[in-house]
Coordinates of C-alpha atoms in Angstrom, one line a residue:
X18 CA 55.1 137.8 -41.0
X19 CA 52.2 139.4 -42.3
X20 CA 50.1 137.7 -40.1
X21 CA 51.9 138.7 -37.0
X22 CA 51.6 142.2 -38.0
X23 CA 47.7 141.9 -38.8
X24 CA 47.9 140.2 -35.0
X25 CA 50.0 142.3 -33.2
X26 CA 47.1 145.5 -32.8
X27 CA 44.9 143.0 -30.9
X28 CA 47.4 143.3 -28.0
X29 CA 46.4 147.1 -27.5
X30 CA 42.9 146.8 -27.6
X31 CA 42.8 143.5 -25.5
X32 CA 45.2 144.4 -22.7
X33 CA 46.2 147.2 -20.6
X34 CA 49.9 148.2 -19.1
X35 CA 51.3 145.6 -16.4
X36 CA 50.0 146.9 -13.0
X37 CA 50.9 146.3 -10.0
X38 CA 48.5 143.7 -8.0
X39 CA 48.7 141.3 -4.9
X40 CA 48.2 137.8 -6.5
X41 CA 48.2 136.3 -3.2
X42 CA 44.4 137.0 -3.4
X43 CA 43.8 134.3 -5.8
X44 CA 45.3 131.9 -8.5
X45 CA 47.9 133.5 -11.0
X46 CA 46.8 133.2 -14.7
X47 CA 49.3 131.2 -16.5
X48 CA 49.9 131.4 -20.2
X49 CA 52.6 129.0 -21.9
X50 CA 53.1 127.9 -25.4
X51 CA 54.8 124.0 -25.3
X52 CA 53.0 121.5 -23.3
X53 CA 56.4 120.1 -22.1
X54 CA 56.2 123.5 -20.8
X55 CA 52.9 123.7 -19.2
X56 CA 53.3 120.8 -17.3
X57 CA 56.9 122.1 -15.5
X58 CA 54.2 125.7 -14.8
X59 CA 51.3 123.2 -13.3
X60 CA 54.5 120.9 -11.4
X61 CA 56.4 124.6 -9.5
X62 CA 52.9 126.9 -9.4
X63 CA 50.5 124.1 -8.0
X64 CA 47.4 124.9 -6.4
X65 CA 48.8 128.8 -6.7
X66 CA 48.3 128.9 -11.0
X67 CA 45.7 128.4 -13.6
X68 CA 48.2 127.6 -16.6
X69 CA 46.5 127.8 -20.3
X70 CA 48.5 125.9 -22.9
X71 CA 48.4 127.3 -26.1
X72 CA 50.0 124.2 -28.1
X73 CA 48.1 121.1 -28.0
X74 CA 49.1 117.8 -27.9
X75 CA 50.5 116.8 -31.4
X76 CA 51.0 120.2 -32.5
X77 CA 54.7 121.5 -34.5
X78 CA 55.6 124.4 -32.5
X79 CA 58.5 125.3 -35.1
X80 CA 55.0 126.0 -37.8
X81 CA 52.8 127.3 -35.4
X82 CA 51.0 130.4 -35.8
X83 CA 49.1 132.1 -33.5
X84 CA 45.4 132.8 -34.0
X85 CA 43.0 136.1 -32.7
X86 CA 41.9 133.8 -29.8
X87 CA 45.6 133.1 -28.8
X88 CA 46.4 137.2 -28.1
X89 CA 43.2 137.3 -26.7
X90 CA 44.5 134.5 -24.3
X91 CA 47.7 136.2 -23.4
X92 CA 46.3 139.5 -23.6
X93 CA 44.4 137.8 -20.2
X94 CA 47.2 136.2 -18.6
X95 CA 49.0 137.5 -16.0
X96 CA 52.5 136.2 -17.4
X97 CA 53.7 134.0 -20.2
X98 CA 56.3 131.2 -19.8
X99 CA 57.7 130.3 -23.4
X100 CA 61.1 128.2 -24.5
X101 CA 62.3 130.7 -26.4
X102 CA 65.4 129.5 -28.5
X103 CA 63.8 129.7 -32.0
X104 CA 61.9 126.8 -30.9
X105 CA 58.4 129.3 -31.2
X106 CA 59.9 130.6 -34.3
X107 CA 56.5 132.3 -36.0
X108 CA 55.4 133.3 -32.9
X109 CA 58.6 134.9 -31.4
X110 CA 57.5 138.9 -32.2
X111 CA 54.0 138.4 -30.5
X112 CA 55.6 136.8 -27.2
X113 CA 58.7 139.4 -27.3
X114 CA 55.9 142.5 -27.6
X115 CA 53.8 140.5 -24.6
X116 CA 56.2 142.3 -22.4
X117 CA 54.6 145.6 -22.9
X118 CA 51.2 144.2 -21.1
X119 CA 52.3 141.9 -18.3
X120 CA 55.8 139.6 -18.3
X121 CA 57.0 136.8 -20.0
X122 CA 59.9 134.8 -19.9
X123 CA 61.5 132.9 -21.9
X124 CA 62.9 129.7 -20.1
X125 CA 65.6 128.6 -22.4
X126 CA 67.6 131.5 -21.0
X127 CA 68.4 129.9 -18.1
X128 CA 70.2 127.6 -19.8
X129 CA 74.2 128.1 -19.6
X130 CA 74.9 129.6 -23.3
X131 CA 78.0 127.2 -22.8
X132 CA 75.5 124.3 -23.1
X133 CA 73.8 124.9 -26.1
X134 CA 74.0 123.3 -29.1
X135 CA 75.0 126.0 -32.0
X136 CA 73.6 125.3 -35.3
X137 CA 73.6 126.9 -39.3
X138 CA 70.4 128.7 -37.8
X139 CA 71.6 130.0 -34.4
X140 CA 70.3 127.6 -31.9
X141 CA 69.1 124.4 -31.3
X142 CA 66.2 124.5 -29.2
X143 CA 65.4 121.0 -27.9
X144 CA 66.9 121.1 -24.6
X145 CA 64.4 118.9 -23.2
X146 CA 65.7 115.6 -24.2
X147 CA 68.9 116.0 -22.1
X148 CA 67.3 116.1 -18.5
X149 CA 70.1 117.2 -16.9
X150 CA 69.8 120.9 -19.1
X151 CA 65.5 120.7 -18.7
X152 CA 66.4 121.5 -14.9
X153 CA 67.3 124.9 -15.2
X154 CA 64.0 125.6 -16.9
X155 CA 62.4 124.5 -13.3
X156 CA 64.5 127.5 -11.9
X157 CA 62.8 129.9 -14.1
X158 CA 59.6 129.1 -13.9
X159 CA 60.5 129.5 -9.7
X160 CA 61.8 132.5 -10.3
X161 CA 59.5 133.7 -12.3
X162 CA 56.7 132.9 -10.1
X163 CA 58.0 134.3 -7.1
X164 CA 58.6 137.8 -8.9
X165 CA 54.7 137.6 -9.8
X166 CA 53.7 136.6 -6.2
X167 CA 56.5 137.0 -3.6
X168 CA 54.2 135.8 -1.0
X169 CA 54.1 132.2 -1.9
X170 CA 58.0 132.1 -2.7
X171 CA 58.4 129.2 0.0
X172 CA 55.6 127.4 -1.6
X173 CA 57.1 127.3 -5.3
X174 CA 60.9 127.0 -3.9
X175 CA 59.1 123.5 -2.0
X176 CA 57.5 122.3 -5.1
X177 CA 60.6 123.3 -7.4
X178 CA 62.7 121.3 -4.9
X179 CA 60.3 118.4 -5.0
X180 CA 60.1 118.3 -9.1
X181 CA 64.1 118.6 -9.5
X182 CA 64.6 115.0 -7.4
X183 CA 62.0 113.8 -9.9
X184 CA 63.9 114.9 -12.7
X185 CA 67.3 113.9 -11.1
X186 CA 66.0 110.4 -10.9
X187 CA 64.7 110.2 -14.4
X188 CA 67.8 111.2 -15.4
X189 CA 69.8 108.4 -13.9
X190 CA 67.2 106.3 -15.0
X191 CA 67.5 107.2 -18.7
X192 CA 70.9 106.8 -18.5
X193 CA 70.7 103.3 -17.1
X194 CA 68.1 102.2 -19.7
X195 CA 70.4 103.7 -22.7
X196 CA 73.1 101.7 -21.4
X197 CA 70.9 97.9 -21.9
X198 CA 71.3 98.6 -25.6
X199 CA 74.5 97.4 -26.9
X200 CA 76.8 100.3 -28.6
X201 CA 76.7 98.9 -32.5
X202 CA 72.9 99.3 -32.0
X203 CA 72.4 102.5 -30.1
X204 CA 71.2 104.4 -33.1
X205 CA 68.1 106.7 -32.9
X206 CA 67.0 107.6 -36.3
X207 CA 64.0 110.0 -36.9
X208 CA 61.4 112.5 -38.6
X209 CA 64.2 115.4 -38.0
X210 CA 67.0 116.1 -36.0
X211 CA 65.2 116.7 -32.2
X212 CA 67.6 114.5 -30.5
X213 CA 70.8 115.7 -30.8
X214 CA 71.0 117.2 -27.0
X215 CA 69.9 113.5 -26.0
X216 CA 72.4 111.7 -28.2
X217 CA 75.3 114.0 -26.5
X218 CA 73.9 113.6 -22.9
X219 CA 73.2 109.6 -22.7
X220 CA 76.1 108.6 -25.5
X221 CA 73.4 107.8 -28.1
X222 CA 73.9 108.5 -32.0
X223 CA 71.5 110.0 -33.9
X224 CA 70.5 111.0 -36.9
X225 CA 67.2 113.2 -38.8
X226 CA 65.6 112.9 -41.9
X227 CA 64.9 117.0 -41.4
X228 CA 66.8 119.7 -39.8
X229 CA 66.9 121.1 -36.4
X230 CA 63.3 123.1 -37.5
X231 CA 60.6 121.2 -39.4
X232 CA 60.7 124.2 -41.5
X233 CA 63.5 122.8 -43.5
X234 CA 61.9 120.3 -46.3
X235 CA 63.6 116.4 -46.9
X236 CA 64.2 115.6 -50.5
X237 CA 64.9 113.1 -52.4
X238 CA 68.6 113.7 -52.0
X239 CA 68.0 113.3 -48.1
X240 CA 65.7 110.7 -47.9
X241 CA 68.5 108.8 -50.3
X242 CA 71.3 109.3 -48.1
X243 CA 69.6 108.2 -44.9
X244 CA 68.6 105.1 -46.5
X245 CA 71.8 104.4 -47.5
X246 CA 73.6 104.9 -43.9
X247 CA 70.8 103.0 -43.0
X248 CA 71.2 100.1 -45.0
X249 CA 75.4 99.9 -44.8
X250 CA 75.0 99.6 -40.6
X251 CA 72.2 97.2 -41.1
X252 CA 70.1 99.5 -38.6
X253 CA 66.9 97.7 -37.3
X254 CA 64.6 100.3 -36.3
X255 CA 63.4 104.0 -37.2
X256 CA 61.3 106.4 -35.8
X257 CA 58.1 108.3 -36.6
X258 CA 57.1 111.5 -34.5
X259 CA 53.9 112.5 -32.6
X260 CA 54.3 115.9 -34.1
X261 CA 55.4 115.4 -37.7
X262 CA 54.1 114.0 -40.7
X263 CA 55.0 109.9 -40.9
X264 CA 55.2 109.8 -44.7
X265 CA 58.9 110.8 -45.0
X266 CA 60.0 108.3 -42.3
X267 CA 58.2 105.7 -44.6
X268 CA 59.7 106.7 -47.5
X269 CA 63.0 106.0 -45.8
X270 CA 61.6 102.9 -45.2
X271 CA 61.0 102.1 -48.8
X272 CA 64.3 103.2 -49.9
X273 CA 65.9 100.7 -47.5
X274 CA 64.3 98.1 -48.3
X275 CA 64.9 98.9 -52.2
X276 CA 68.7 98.6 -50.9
X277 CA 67.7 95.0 -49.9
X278 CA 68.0 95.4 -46.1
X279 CA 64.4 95.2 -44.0
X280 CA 64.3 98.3 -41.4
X281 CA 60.9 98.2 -39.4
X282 CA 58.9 101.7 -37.9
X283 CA 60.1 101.1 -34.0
X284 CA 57.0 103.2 -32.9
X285 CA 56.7 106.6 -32.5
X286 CA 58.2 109.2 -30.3
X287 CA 57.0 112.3 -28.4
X288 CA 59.8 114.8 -29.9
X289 CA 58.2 118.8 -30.0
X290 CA 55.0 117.7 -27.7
X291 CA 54.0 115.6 -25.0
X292 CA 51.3 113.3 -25.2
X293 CA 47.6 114.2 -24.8
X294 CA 46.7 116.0 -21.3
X295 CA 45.5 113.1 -18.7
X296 CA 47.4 110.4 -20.0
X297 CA 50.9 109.3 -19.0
X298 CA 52.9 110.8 -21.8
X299 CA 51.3 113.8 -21.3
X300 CA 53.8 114.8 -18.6
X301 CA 57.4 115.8 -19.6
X302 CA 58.4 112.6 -17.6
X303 CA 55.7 110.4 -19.1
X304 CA 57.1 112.0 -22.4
X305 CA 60.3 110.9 -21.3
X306 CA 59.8 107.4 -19.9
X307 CA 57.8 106.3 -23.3
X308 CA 60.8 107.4 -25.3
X309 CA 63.1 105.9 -23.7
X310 CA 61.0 102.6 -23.4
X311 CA 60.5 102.3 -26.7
X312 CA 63.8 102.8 -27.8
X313 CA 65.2 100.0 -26.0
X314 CA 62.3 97.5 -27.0
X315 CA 62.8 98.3 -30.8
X316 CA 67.3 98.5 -30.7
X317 CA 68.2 95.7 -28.2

């Protein structure tokens, strides 16, 4: 917190009020925070954006704090997409004061409240990993492009239409995928408890190490009782995460394998960021397609 507050004067001296201004003339200036996000901003705004991501690959958006250089970046923007949902959760006051300078919006809103996952600490914010929900976030970022620039609305309502069949094929292909790994062994287990959206969509169980936020620290008492559920189904794979420390998953490890019963590290998933820009994974379907893969190489 007092960070933020030492933060939060940059945003008068580095932008002025929103004013009004045809951005027909020239490419929109983009800012987002996720880079799950950033790539749904660069798949609707096209040739009509410049997006700047402020999270890069690897990084824990749950502990992520933002620096002098990232006001300075949406101080320049011309509006800021975010998730919203808790998921920025140390930078929520800077993005919610944003709105005084130019707009933002916060993508999870779309979502039907109905839809949502309510947890101890409000919400859960990983509404990516059910496709299905990660949809309406493609309306938003529509929306909220056309408001900017009203004279490309055809454009973005074209490329939104385009990117939602994408996303309506990877979700029947997800589905189908799941489905090749028999029940008994359709048990995702990992660094914290990101999945639980995907478990409820594609009829997966799952289980975290950690809480919905990273925030929350395992101990012992955790890492014990994971082993143990681990060992008593005789579970053959676990999980490690792009974005969170590995030594906790091996410590489950160690503990099953104290209980007798050999558990291996199945590979590691892209949970709270996609992969590195340029590569495959990189995408939000990349991100998608390598979890998915992996999963049914390491439980069938």
């Amino acid at each position: 917190m007092k960070r933020t507050l030492l933060l939060l004067p940059l945003l008068t001296g580095c932008a002025a009020t929103v004013a009004e201004e045809d951005l027909s003339q020239r490419r929109m200036r983009v800012t987002t925070t996720v880079n799950m996000l950033t790539d749904v901003v660069r798949q609707v705004g096209g040739k009509r954006v410049t997006v700047t991501g402020l999270m890069e690959p690897g990084v824990d958006p749950h502990y992520y704090k933002a620096s002098a250089g990232d006001v300075r970046t949406l101080a320049k923007a011309d509006v800021t997409f975010y998730v919203g949902l808790h998921l920025e959760g140390k930078m929520s006051e800077i993005l919610e004061r944003m709105d005084r300078f130019h707009p933002t919006f916060a993508v999870g809103e779309a979502i039907p409240t109905n839809r949502l996952h309510r947890v101890a600490s409000g919400v859960d914010p990983h509404v990516w990993f059910d496709v299905s929900l990660w949809k309406y976030t493609v309306g938003a970022v529509r929306a909220g492009l056309t408001k900017m620039d009203p004279a490309s609305a055809s454009y973005y309502a074209n490329n939104a239409r385009r990117y939602l069949a994408e996303l309506s094929r990877l979700d029947t292909w997800v589905e189908s995928e799941l489905g090749r790994i028999p029940k008994a062994r359709r048990v995702l287990i990992s660094a914290h408890d990101a999945f639980g959206y995907f478990g409820e969509r594609y009829d997966v169980e799952v289980r975290g190490l950690q809480g919905i936020s990273t925030v929350a620290e395992a101990g012992t008492h955790d890492v014990r009782g994971l082993a143990a559920f681990i060992a008593e189904r005789e579970i053959g794979a676990i999980f490690v995460e792009s974005s969170v420390p590995r030594r906790n998953v091996e410590a489950v490890r160690q503990a099953v394998l104290a209980r007798g019963h050999d558990v291996e590290i199945g590979g590691e998933l892209f949970t709270d960021s996609a992969g590195a820009e340029g590569t495959p994974e990189g995408t939000y379907v990349g991100m998608i397609r390598h979890n998915v893969e992996l999963l049914v190489k390491a439980l069938r």
